[in-house]
Amino acid sequence: MIKQTFQNPLLSGFYPDPSICRVGEDYYMVTSSFVYYPGLPIFHSRDLIHWEQIGHGIERPDQFDYKNCETSLGLWAPTIRYHEETFYIINTFVSEGREARRDNYIITAKDPVGPWSDPVFVEHADGIDSSLFFDDDGSMWYAGNYICPEALYEGHHGIYLCELDPGTFQFKGERRIIWDGSKSRSKWIEAPHIYKKDGYYYLMVAEGGTFINHSVMMARCTAIDGTYEICPRNPIVSHRHLPPLSDISVTGHADIVETQNGEWWMVLLAVRPYQNDSSISTTENCGHFHYNLGRETFMAPVIWDEDGWLRLANETGLINREERLPNLPAAYVPLADPNDDFESDTLAMIWNTIHPPVTPFYSLTERKGFLRLTLCPDRISEITTPAFIGRRQQHKLCQAKTAMEFTPASHMEEAGLVLIQDDRFNYIFTKAIKNGQTILRVAKTESGTYSILRELPVEPAERIYLSAQCNETTYSFYYGYSEREMICAMDGLDAALLSSTVNGGFTGAYMGMYASSNGSESENHADFDWFHYFY
């Protein structure tokens, strides 16, 4: 019997702020990536269930200068749209601090696989989470959020609209405020998307902040730049009324798409929290509420009611772990291989660096079948571009394992595995030397302070196997001199260190390979034969 349901999340792990569009029978989706490079992962599907990553919107180091961008800055909340044989992504690049500099730009491509154009910045476009809408007459519109200059309360934001010149992507005419948050006493309104249906322009926004009060709200108007009527049932989607430690929490930031069969579906972000009685303090007043995987992409059916407003089309009115399938033919795609033997000359799409490597620090060709990391002075605990190649942690229970060949030449050199939320919160498991003795070092960075947790002597063998075990509330490190040998280096490490509620950021945990000369110059390197991810 063919299963008639699918399991959320649609994209597991750190894939927040999804935006979706349809071209014929093909669906395309893009999510935020912040400082991880390549940026703006782009996915394709023909049945809304099976998604294959096909490219990135940002994949050339010269497209942006990420210098000094901490982990939760960079590329925020993209929107993808299609108009007259061209794909558009509009996005906000945030640098110099979350409230300091926000540049909104547009990139285009004839094929979503790429290449995508260099960014064209929209002058005088302040705010974040910008969006595009193409009207029936061919006009092109920009929607963005703004902070009300005379705020009546904390989080008093609104949405503005302005027509764009389709040739220059610059503002054309006057900006108009189409939703002032004070009308509905809404907080932190952002992520506007405009849709046209049955004579109305519908405006959908995120509201309530990016934590447990997150939600989706709507308004509508018969003129795109008119006075919008607020939906009386707002929020149309939220789990804010549920216990924070529900199976799914922090639902919001949505986009919708109509299938070729007339169904409507919503993609949005949410998290899968866990409880951890940790002593590590959080940046939110959230008790023992944690999530390491970041904000993930979920999907649910929606329907337009007789009164013309949107609602979830299921029995619970919630975002569920199990949901019915869309009325589309199943279209399977090759499963992404979680393991990498580094046999290709280019990195697989699962891999990212922190910031674009303007000066290359890795190679897949210098030693065929190995990923070679050149030891860089940069440290993983700095806002910089360390010699780090990582992938998302996508499961609460998982294991990462690698085979490394590395001989440290000085006490400043180290290489191995890193589990990281950002430069201020991470675990480091590396091979090094101390007083002439080969050691394995377990260290952590907490609130920006680096400390060594354990150093244990090991054999000076060139090849060593390193692994990290994730057990929802704890992490453990193991090593061995053969592939199946698992000697515990340190267990029971508090997973809350890598929780988004601890670092107060917008990303999820990464795990990967790392090499550093810790501020000194080095010509040494570390070779990684393979990296396996089990779940």
Short mmCIF file of C-alpha atoms in Angstrom, two decimals:
data_model
loop_
_atom_site.label_atom_id
_atom_site.label_comp_id
_atom_site.label_asym_id
_atom_site.label_seq_id
_atom_site.Cartn_x
_atom_site.Cartn_y
_atom_site.Cartn_z
CA MET A 1 0.00 0.00 0.00
CA ILE A 2 1.39 3.38 -1.03
CA LYS A 3 1.76 5.78 1.88
CA GLN A 4 -0.46 8.84 1.51
CA THR A 5 1.37 11.12 3.94
CA PHE A 6 4.77 12.77 4.29
CA GLN A 7 6.86 13.68 7.31
CA ASN A 8 7.85 17.20 8.30
CA PRO A 9 10.30 18.85 8.25
CA LEU A 10 10.52 19.05 4.50
CA LEU A 11 14.17 20.14 4.75
CA SER A 12 15.75 19.02 8.03
CA GLY A 13 18.41 21.07 9.74
CA PHE A 14 19.30 24.71 9.26
CA TYR A 15 17.15 25.75 6.26
CA PRO A 16 15.15 28.76 7.47
CA ASP A 17 12.99 31.41 5.77
CA PRO A 18 11.86 29.29 2.79
CA SER A 19 10.51 30.95 -0.34
CA ILE A 20 8.90 29.02 -3.17
CA CYS A 21 7.68 29.50 -6.73
CA ARG A 22 6.27 27.30 -9.50
CA VAL A 23 7.12 27.27 -13.19
CA GLY A 24 4.78 24.90 -15.02
CA GLU A 25 5.17 21.57 -13.24
CA ASP A 26 8.46 22.49 -11.57
CA TYR A 27 8.86 23.97 -8.09
CA TYR A 28 11.83 25.94 -6.83
CA MET A 29 12.71 26.88 -3.27
CA VAL A 30 15.45 28.96 -1.65
CA THR A 31 16.36 29.47 2.01
CA SER A 32 18.55 31.76 4.10
CA SER A 33 22.22 30.92 4.62
CA PHE A 34 23.64 33.86 6.64
CA VAL A 35 27.49 33.73 6.51
CA TYR A 36 27.82 30.18 5.24
CA TYR A 37 29.22 29.96 1.72
CA PRO A 38 28.16 29.15 -0.98
CA GLY A 39 25.00 31.01 -0.02
CA LEU A 40 21.27 30.81 -0.74
CA PRO A 41 20.80 27.07 -1.46
CA ILE A 42 18.32 26.47 -4.27
CA PHE A 43 16.17 23.34 -4.46
CA HIS A 44 13.96 21.77 -7.14
CA SER A 45 10.98 19.42 -6.92
CA ARG A 46 8.13 18.20 -9.08
CA ASP A 47 5.91 16.86 -6.28
CA LEU A 48 6.65 19.27 -3.38
CA ILE A 49 7.92 16.34 -1.29
CA HIS A 50 11.17 15.17 -2.84
CA TRP A 51 13.63 18.03 -3.13
CA GLU A 52 17.06 18.09 -4.75
CA GLN A 53 19.53 20.90 -4.29
CA ILE A 54 20.52 22.19 -7.71
CA GLY A 55 22.68 25.20 -6.92
CA HIS A 56 23.33 28.36 -4.93
CA GLY A 57 22.38 31.95 -5.61
CA ILE A 58 25.67 33.24 -4.20
CA GLU A 59 28.66 31.17 -5.27
CA ARG A 60 31.43 33.61 -6.25
CA PRO A 61 33.61 35.15 -3.52
CA ASP A 62 33.51 38.58 -5.16
CA GLN A 63 29.72 38.89 -4.97
CA PHE A 64 29.85 40.11 -1.35
CA ASP A 65 32.40 41.18 1.24
CA TYR A 66 31.62 39.11 4.33
CA LYS A 67 34.49 40.60 6.33
CA ASN A 68 33.53 41.16 9.98
CA CYS A 69 30.15 39.41 9.52
CA GLU A 70 29.36 37.34 12.59
CA THR A 71 27.51 34.09 12.01
CA SER A 72 23.96 35.45 12.19
CA LEU A 73 24.67 38.25 9.72
CA GLY A 74 25.09 37.81 5.98
CA LEU A 75 22.25 36.63 3.74
CA TRP A 76 18.81 36.97 5.31
CA ALA A 77 15.40 35.81 4.07
CA PRO A 78 15.47 35.51 0.27
CA THR A 79 12.42 35.53 -2.01
CA ILE A 80 12.43 33.63 -5.32
CA ARG A 81 10.08 34.56 -8.16
CA TYR A 82 9.75 33.85 -11.91
CA HIS A 83 8.65 36.34 -14.53
CA GLU A 84 8.91 36.25 -18.32
CA GLU A 85 11.54 33.49 -18.56
CA THR A 86 13.73 34.95 -15.82
CA PHE A 87 14.23 33.84 -12.22
CA TYR A 88 14.65 36.54 -9.60
CA ILE A 89 15.98 36.33 -6.05
CA ILE A 90 15.72 39.39 -3.84
CA ASN A 91 17.57 39.29 -0.54
CA THR A 92 18.98 41.33 2.32
CA PHE A 93 22.71 41.36 3.01
CA VAL A 94 23.35 42.36 6.63
CA SER A 95 26.78 43.47 7.78
CA GLU A 96 28.44 45.57 10.47
CA GLY A 97 25.86 44.49 13.06
CA ARG A 98 22.22 43.39 12.92
CA GLU A 99 20.90 46.95 13.12
CA ALA A 100 23.81 48.70 11.39
CA ARG A 101 23.85 48.00 7.67
CA ARG A 102 21.21 46.26 5.57
CA ASP A 103 21.56 46.23 1.80
CA ASN A 104 18.77 44.84 -0.36
CA TYR A 105 19.73 43.46 -3.73
CA ILE A 106 18.42 41.44 -6.69
CA ILE A 107 20.10 38.64 -8.64
CA THR A 108 18.72 36.99 -11.77
CA ALA A 109 19.21 33.84 -13.83
CA LYS A 110 17.67 32.20 -16.86
CA ASP A 111 18.29 28.80 -15.27
CA PRO A 112 17.92 28.40 -11.48
CA VAL A 113 20.93 26.08 -11.54
CA GLY A 114 22.93 29.20 -12.36
CA PRO A 115 25.01 31.09 -13.01
CA TRP A 116 23.25 33.90 -11.16
CA SER A 117 24.08 37.50 -11.91
CA ASP A 118 26.10 39.82 -9.74
CA PRO A 119 23.90 41.60 -7.19
CA VAL A 120 22.14 44.83 -8.14
CA PHE A 121 21.54 46.88 -5.01
CA VAL A 122 18.23 48.72 -4.67
CA GLU A 123 19.17 52.21 -3.57
CA HIS A 124 17.38 53.67 -0.53
CA ALA A 125 15.77 50.29 0.20
CA ASP A 126 16.05 50.06 3.97
CA GLY A 127 14.68 47.29 6.15
CA ILE A 128 14.97 43.52 5.81
CA ASP A 129 13.25 40.51 4.22
CA SER A 130 12.45 42.23 0.93
CA SER A 131 10.12 40.64 -1.61
CA LEU A 132 9.12 41.05 -5.27
CA PHE A 133 5.71 41.00 -6.94
CA PHE A 134 4.98 41.13 -10.68
CA ASP A 135 1.48 42.39 -11.49
CA ASP A 136 -0.65 41.42 -14.48
CA ASP A 137 0.26 44.64 -16.29
CA GLY A 138 3.97 43.76 -16.07
CA SER A 139 4.75 46.23 -13.30
CA MET A 140 7.37 45.18 -10.76
CA TRP A 141 6.92 45.95 -7.07
CA TYR A 142 9.18 45.93 -4.03
CA ALA A 143 7.84 45.14 -0.56
CA GLY A 144 9.99 45.51 2.54
CA ASN A 145 9.79 46.10 6.23
CA TYR A 146 10.73 49.23 8.11
CA ILE A 147 11.14 50.35 11.70
CA CYS A 148 8.62 53.05 12.47
CA PRO A 149 10.60 56.27 13.16
CA GLU A 150 8.19 57.28 15.91
CA ALA A 151 7.67 53.86 17.42
CA LEU A 152 4.65 53.58 19.68
CA TYR A 153 5.89 50.39 21.32
CA GLU A 154 8.74 47.88 21.19
CA GLY A 155 8.75 46.07 17.87
CA HIS A 156 6.59 48.67 16.10
CA HIS A 157 7.41 47.84 12.49
CA GLY A 158 5.51 48.08 9.23
CA ILE A 159 5.57 47.18 5.55
CA TYR A 160 6.20 49.59 2.70
CA LEU A 161 5.71 49.22 -1.04
CA CYS A 162 7.30 50.89 -4.04
CA GLU A 163 7.27 50.22 -7.76
CA LEU A 164 10.59 49.20 -9.33
CA ASP A 165 11.98 50.07 -12.72
CA PRO A 166 12.20 46.61 -14.38
CA GLY A 167 15.39 47.56 -16.18
CA THR A 168 17.41 49.15 -13.37
CA PHE A 169 15.70 47.54 -10.32
CA GLN A 170 15.54 50.99 -8.71
CA PHE A 171 12.61 52.69 -6.97
CA LYS A 172 10.12 54.33 -9.31
CA GLY A 173 7.77 56.81 -7.70
CA GLU A 174 6.92 57.26 -4.04
CA ARG A 175 7.11 54.69 -1.27
CA ARG A 176 3.81 53.92 0.42
CA ILE A 177 3.16 52.37 3.83
CA ILE A 178 0.66 49.57 3.31
CA TRP A 179 0.69 48.00 6.79
CA ASP A 180 1.52 49.92 9.93
CA GLY A 181 1.87 47.42 12.75
CA SER A 182 -0.01 49.68 15.14
CA LYS A 183 -3.25 48.87 13.26
CA SER A 184 -3.19 45.39 14.77
CA ARG A 185 -0.75 46.07 17.61
CA SER A 186 1.63 43.72 15.82
CA LYS A 187 5.31 43.39 16.69
CA TRP A 188 8.33 42.98 14.44
CA ILE A 189 6.36 42.67 11.19
CA GLU A 190 8.68 41.42 8.44
CA ALA A 191 8.96 38.97 5.52
CA PRO A 192 6.20 40.46 3.31
CA HIS A 193 4.91 38.49 0.34
CA ILE A 194 2.19 39.72 -2.04
CA TYR A 195 -0.21 37.47 -3.99
CA LYS A 196 -3.11 38.32 -6.29
CA LYS A 197 -6.31 36.27 -6.20
CA ASP A 198 -9.96 36.94 -7.06
CA GLY A 199 -9.54 40.68 -7.35
CA TYR A 200 -7.58 41.09 -4.10
CA TYR A 201 -3.94 41.73 -3.36
CA TYR A 202 -3.04 39.62 -0.34
CA LEU A 203 -0.14 40.60 1.88
CA MET A 204 1.32 37.88 4.10
CA VAL A 205 3.89 38.73 6.78
CA ALA A 206 5.81 37.21 9.66
CA GLU A 207 5.05 38.71 13.06
CA GLY A 208 5.96 38.37 16.72
CA GLY A 209 9.72 37.98 16.43
CA THR A 210 11.77 34.91 15.58
CA PHE A 211 11.16 33.01 18.82
CA ILE A 212 8.14 31.33 20.43
CA ASN A 213 5.73 34.17 19.51
CA HIS A 214 6.52 33.79 15.82
CA SER A 215 3.46 33.74 13.54
CA VAL A 216 2.01 34.33 10.06
CA MET A 217 -0.48 37.14 9.47
CA MET A 218 -2.42 38.44 6.45
CA ALA A 219 -4.07 41.57 5.07
CA ARG A 220 -5.70 42.39 1.73
CA CYS A 221 -6.73 45.23 -0.55
CA THR A 222 -8.32 45.66 -4.00
CA ALA A 223 -5.49 48.04 -4.97
CA ILE A 224 -1.87 47.00 -4.54
CA ASP A 225 -0.92 50.33 -2.95
CA GLY A 226 -4.18 50.99 -1.16
CA THR A 227 -5.32 50.70 2.45
CA TYR A 228 -5.05 47.07 3.50
CA GLU A 229 -7.74 45.31 5.54
CA ILE A 230 -6.28 43.21 8.36
CA CYS A 231 -7.46 39.58 8.51
CA PRO A 232 -9.82 39.29 11.51
CA ARG A 233 -8.51 35.79 12.28
CA ASN A 234 -4.83 36.78 12.57
CA PRO A 235 -2.52 35.09 13.17
CA ILE A 236 -3.47 32.57 10.49
CA VAL A 237 -0.63 30.28 11.60
CA SER A 238 1.10 30.18 14.97
CA HIS A 239 2.07 27.77 17.74
CA ARG A 240 2.51 30.58 20.27
CA HIS A 241 -0.48 29.30 22.24
CA LEU A 242 1.10 25.84 22.64
CA PRO A 243 3.67 24.82 25.28
CA PRO A 244 7.12 25.86 24.01
CA LEU A 245 8.36 22.26 24.25
CA SER A 246 5.69 20.98 21.87
CA ASP A 247 6.92 18.72 19.09
CA ILE A 248 6.97 21.69 16.71
CA SER A 249 7.47 25.28 17.84
CA VAL A 250 8.43 28.76 16.57
CA THR A 251 6.28 28.55 13.41
CA GLY A 252 6.37 31.50 11.04
CA HIS A 253 7.92 33.23 8.03
CA ALA A 254 5.84 31.61 5.28
CA ASP A 255 5.39 31.62 1.52
CA ILE A 256 2.62 29.94 -0.49
CA VAL A 257 2.31 28.36 -3.92
CA GLU A 258 -0.57 27.10 -6.06
CA THR A 259 -0.08 23.75 -7.79
CA GLN A 260 -1.04 23.09 -11.39
CA ASN A 261 -3.99 21.15 -9.93
CA GLY A 262 -5.35 24.15 -8.02
CA GLU A 263 -4.18 23.19 -4.53
CA TRP A 264 -2.40 25.70 -2.30
CA TRP A 265 0.52 24.82 -0.05
CA MET A 266 2.47 26.80 2.51
CA VAL A 267 6.16 26.45 3.30
CA LEU A 268 7.41 28.02 6.52
CA LEU A 269 10.03 27.70 9.19
CA ALA A 270 9.69 25.98 12.56
CA VAL A 271 11.90 24.22 15.10
CA ARG A 272 11.93 20.87 16.86
CA PRO A 273 12.91 21.71 20.44
CA TYR A 274 14.25 19.53 23.21
CA GLN A 275 14.47 19.93 26.97
CA ASN A 276 17.88 20.15 28.60
CA ASP A 277 18.43 20.96 32.26
CA SER A 278 21.60 22.83 31.37
CA SER A 279 23.43 25.35 33.49
CA ILE A 280 24.43 27.27 30.38
CA SER A 281 22.55 30.55 30.36
CA THR A 282 20.31 31.44 27.41
CA THR A 283 19.84 34.75 25.64
CA GLU A 284 16.06 34.28 25.78
CA ASN A 285 13.87 33.78 28.83
CA CYS A 286 13.16 30.22 27.74
CA GLY A 287 14.04 27.97 30.65
CA HIS A 288 15.26 24.62 29.34
CA PHE A 289 13.95 25.13 25.79
CA HIS A 290 16.69 24.38 23.23
CA TYR A 291 17.15 23.59 19.56
CA ASN A 292 20.51 22.88 17.92
CA LEU A 293 19.33 22.05 14.41
CA GLY A 294 18.25 25.61 13.77
CA ARG A 295 15.06 26.65 12.05
CA GLU A 296 13.91 24.09 9.50
CA THR A 297 11.56 24.09 6.50
CA PHE A 298 8.07 22.65 7.04
CA MET A 299 5.03 22.43 4.75
CA ALA A 300 1.25 22.30 5.19
CA PRO A 301 -1.86 22.49 2.97
CA VAL A 302 -3.85 25.72 3.00
CA ILE A 303 -7.24 26.69 1.64
CA TRP A 304 -9.08 29.92 0.85
CA ASP A 305 -12.28 30.10 2.91
CA GLU A 306 -15.60 31.48 1.65
CA ASP A 307 -14.78 34.83 3.21
CA GLY A 308 -11.64 34.99 1.10
CA TRP A 309 -9.06 34.47 3.84
CA LEU A 310 -6.42 31.78 4.01
CA ARG A 311 -6.30 29.04 6.64
CA LEU A 312 -4.57 25.71 7.23
CA ALA A 313 -6.44 22.87 5.51
CA ASN A 314 -6.02 20.10 8.09
CA GLU A 315 -7.88 18.80 11.12
CA THR A 316 -5.67 20.41 13.76
CA GLY A 317 -5.11 23.90 12.38
CA LEU A 318 -1.44 23.38 13.26
CA ILE A 319 1.80 22.51 11.55
CA ASN A 320 1.98 18.74 11.93
CA ARG A 321 4.83 16.24 11.81
CA GLU A 322 2.72 14.06 9.48
CA GLU A 323 0.63 15.60 6.72
CA ARG A 324 -1.26 14.42 3.66
CA LEU A 325 0.46 14.34 0.29
CA PRO A 326 -0.18 16.97 -2.39
CA ASN A 327 -2.30 15.90 -5.33
CA LEU A 328 0.74 15.53 -7.56
CA PRO A 329 2.44 12.52 -9.16
CA ALA A 330 5.33 11.24 -7.05
CA ALA A 331 8.64 12.41 -8.49
CA TYR A 332 11.57 10.86 -6.71
CA VAL A 333 15.02 12.41 -6.88
CA PRO A 334 18.41 10.90 -6.07
CA LEU A 335 18.92 10.85 -2.31
CA ALA A 336 21.67 13.18 -1.18
CA ASP A 337 24.61 11.07 -0.03
CA PRO A 338 25.45 12.02 3.57
CA ASN A 339 28.94 10.57 3.11
CA ASP A 340 31.77 11.99 1.06
CA ASP A 341 34.91 10.14 -0.07
CA PHE A 342 36.28 13.29 -1.76
CA GLU A 343 36.69 11.60 -5.13
CA SER A 344 35.37 14.63 -7.02
CA ASP A 345 37.37 17.73 -7.97
CA THR A 346 34.68 19.98 -6.47
CA LEU A 347 32.94 20.01 -3.12
CA ALA A 348 29.46 18.52 -2.86
CA MET A 349 26.63 20.95 -2.20
CA ILE A 350 26.27 19.80 1.41
CA TRP A 351 29.55 21.54 2.29
CA ASN A 352 30.05 25.14 3.36
CA THR A 353 32.79 27.42 4.54
CA ILE A 354 32.37 30.28 7.01
CA HIS A 355 32.63 33.34 4.72
CA PRO A 356 33.85 32.93 1.14
CA PRO A 357 37.48 31.74 1.00
CA VAL A 358 38.98 34.71 -0.84
CA THR A 359 42.37 33.03 -0.35
CA PRO A 360 41.82 29.31 -1.04
CA PHE A 361 42.64 27.03 1.90
CA TYR A 362 41.38 23.68 0.61
CA SER A 363 42.06 21.41 -2.34
CA LEU A 364 40.54 18.23 -3.75
CA THR A 365 43.21 17.81 -6.42
CA GLU A 366 46.57 18.17 -4.64
CA ARG A 367 46.08 14.65 -3.29
CA LYS A 368 43.48 12.75 -5.24
CA GLY A 369 40.77 11.18 -3.09
CA PHE A 370 41.48 13.48 -0.13
CA LEU A 371 40.28 16.85 1.08
CA ARG A 372 43.40 18.83 1.94
CA LEU A 373 43.11 21.72 4.39
CA THR A 374 45.99 24.17 4.57
CA LEU A 375 46.61 25.31 8.13
CA CYS A 376 45.60 28.96 8.43
CA PRO A 377 46.38 31.40 11.26
CA ASP A 378 42.63 31.98 11.69
CA ARG A 379 40.85 30.34 14.62
CA ILE A 380 37.35 28.89 14.67
CA SER A 381 36.65 31.11 17.71
CA GLU A 382 37.16 34.33 15.73
CA ILE A 383 35.00 36.30 13.30
CA THR A 384 37.07 35.39 10.28
CA THR A 385 37.42 32.77 7.54
CA PRO A 386 38.95 29.74 9.28
CA ALA A 387 40.13 26.64 7.43
CA PHE A 388 36.82 24.88 8.08
CA ILE A 389 34.67 22.75 5.77
CA GLY A 390 31.38 21.84 7.42
CA ARG A 391 27.88 20.55 6.92
CA ARG A 392 24.63 21.04 8.79
CA GLN A 393 23.69 18.85 11.72
CA GLN A 394 20.33 17.63 10.48
CA HIS A 395 19.30 15.09 13.13
CA LYS A 396 19.11 15.10 16.90
CA LEU A 397 20.69 11.64 16.95
CA CYS A 398 23.63 11.38 14.58
CA GLN A 399 27.33 10.72 14.25
CA ALA A 400 30.05 12.39 12.20
CA LYS A 401 33.27 10.50 11.49
CA THR A 402 36.40 11.19 9.48
CA ALA A 403 39.77 9.64 8.66
CA MET A 404 42.53 12.23 9.03
CA GLU A 405 46.22 12.16 8.17
CA PHE A 406 48.09 14.97 9.90
CA THR A 407 51.47 15.43 11.56
CA PRO A 408 51.68 18.68 13.55
CA ALA A 409 55.00 20.47 13.09
CA SER A 410 54.71 22.78 16.09
CA HIS A 411 52.70 23.20 19.27
CA MET A 412 50.66 25.93 17.50
CA GLU A 413 49.25 23.55 14.91
CA GLU A 414 46.10 21.46 15.22
CA ALA A 415 43.55 19.76 12.99
CA GLY A 416 40.46 17.65 13.51
CA LEU A 417 36.71 18.00 14.04
CA VAL A 418 34.61 20.98 15.10
CA LEU A 419 31.00 21.21 16.25
CA ILE A 420 29.97 24.84 15.95
CA GLN A 421 27.03 27.17 16.46
CA ASP A 422 29.17 30.27 15.92
CA ASP A 423 32.56 31.72 16.82
CA ARG A 424 31.41 32.23 20.43
CA PHE A 425 29.97 28.74 21.01
CA ASN A 426 31.68 25.60 19.71
CA TYR A 427 33.41 22.32 20.57
CA ILE A 428 36.84 21.47 19.13
CA PHE A 429 38.40 17.98 18.89
CA THR A 430 41.87 18.14 17.37
CA LYS A 431 45.21 16.43 17.09
CA ALA A 432 48.22 18.47 18.24
CA ILE A 433 51.58 18.15 20.02
CA LYS A 434 52.52 19.36 23.49
CA ASN A 435 55.99 19.06 25.01
CA GLY A 436 56.95 16.74 22.15
CA GLN A 437 54.01 14.38 22.84
CA THR A 438 51.23 13.77 20.32
CA ILE A 439 47.89 14.55 21.95
CA LEU A 440 44.20 14.82 21.26
CA ARG A 441 42.66 17.99 22.64
CA VAL A 442 39.02 18.58 23.51
CA ALA A 443 38.21 22.26 23.94
CA LYS A 444 35.21 24.53 23.92
CA THR A 445 34.39 28.15 23.32
CA GLU A 446 31.60 29.45 25.55
CA SER A 447 30.44 33.06 25.36
CA GLY A 448 33.64 33.81 23.47
CA THR A 449 35.96 32.29 26.08
CA TYR A 450 38.15 29.41 24.94
CA SER A 451 39.04 26.67 27.43
CA ILE A 452 40.70 23.26 27.21
CA LEU A 453 38.56 20.46 28.62
CA ARG A 454 40.94 17.55 28.19
CA GLU A 455 44.27 16.61 26.65
CA LEU A 456 45.17 12.96 26.30
CA PRO A 457 48.35 11.41 24.87
CA VAL A 458 47.96 9.23 21.79
CA GLU A 459 50.21 7.27 19.48
CA PRO A 460 52.06 9.42 16.93
CA ALA A 461 50.46 7.54 14.02
CA GLU A 462 49.94 9.76 11.00
CA ARG A 463 46.41 8.43 10.36
CA ILE A 464 43.71 8.69 13.02
CA TYR A 465 39.95 8.29 13.01
CA LEU A 466 37.89 10.96 14.78
CA SER A 467 34.16 10.97 15.43
CA ALA A 468 31.49 13.02 17.17
CA GLN A 469 28.33 11.40 18.55
CA CYS A 470 25.22 13.56 19.01
CA ASN A 471 22.57 12.31 21.45
CA GLU A 472 20.11 15.24 21.51
CA THR A 473 21.19 16.58 24.93
CA THR A 474 24.89 15.61 24.84
CA TYR A 475 27.85 15.31 22.49
CA SER A 476 30.71 12.81 22.77
CA PHE A 477 34.07 12.53 21.01
CA TYR A 478 35.78 9.27 20.03
CA TYR A 479 38.99 8.29 18.27
CA GLY A 480 40.70 5.17 16.97
CA TYR A 481 43.68 3.84 15.04
CA SER A 482 41.47 1.72 12.80
CA GLU A 483 38.14 2.58 11.20
CA ARG A 484 36.00 0.53 13.60
CA GLU A 485 37.88 1.38 16.78
CA MET A 486 35.99 3.81 19.02
CA ILE A 487 37.92 5.00 22.09
CA CYS A 488 36.11 7.61 24.14
CA ALA A 489 38.03 10.87 24.38
CA MET A 490 35.27 12.71 26.24
CA ASP A 491 31.54 12.17 26.62
CA GLY A 492 28.55 13.93 28.14
CA LEU A 493 29.38 17.36 26.70
CA ASP A 494 26.41 19.66 27.12
CA ALA A 495 24.59 20.01 23.78
CA ALA A 496 22.95 23.23 24.97
CA LEU A 497 26.22 25.01 24.23
CA LEU A 498 25.25 24.81 20.55
CA SER A 499 21.59 25.75 21.04
CA SER A 500 20.18 28.75 19.19
CA THR A 501 18.60 29.93 22.43
CA VAL A 502 22.08 30.13 23.96
CA ASN A 503 23.83 32.06 21.22
CA GLY A 504 20.78 34.19 20.39
CA GLY A 505 21.35 33.63 16.69
CA PHE A 506 19.50 32.52 13.60
CA THR A 507 21.61 29.58 12.41
CA GLY A 508 21.91 25.90 13.32
CA ALA A 509 24.79 23.70 14.41
CA TYR A 510 27.44 22.67 11.88
CA MET A 511 29.98 19.86 12.06
CA GLY A 512 33.09 19.53 9.98
CA MET A 513 36.84 19.46 9.44
CA TYR A 514 39.19 22.14 10.71
CA ALA A 515 42.87 23.03 10.60
CA SER A 516 44.62 25.96 12.28
CA SER A 517 48.08 27.26 13.09
CA ASN A 518 46.55 29.53 15.75
CA GLY A 519 47.94 32.89 14.75
CA SER A 520 51.25 31.62 13.37
CA GLU A 521 52.35 31.12 9.80
CA SER A 522 52.46 27.53 8.55
CA GLU A 523 53.00 25.59 5.35
CA ASN A 524 51.56 22.42 6.85
CA HIS A 525 48.32 20.75 5.89
CA ALA A 526 45.88 18.08 7.06
CA ASP A 527 44.41 15.48 4.70
CA PHE A 528 40.94 13.99 5.20
CA ASP A 529 40.28 10.72 3.37
CA TRP A 530 36.53 10.71 3.91
CA PHE A 531 33.74 12.15 6.06
CA HIS A 532 30.73 10.02 6.99
CA TYR A 533 27.45 11.17 8.54
CA PHE A 534 25.24 8.55 10.21
CA TYR A 535 21.71 9.03 11.54
#
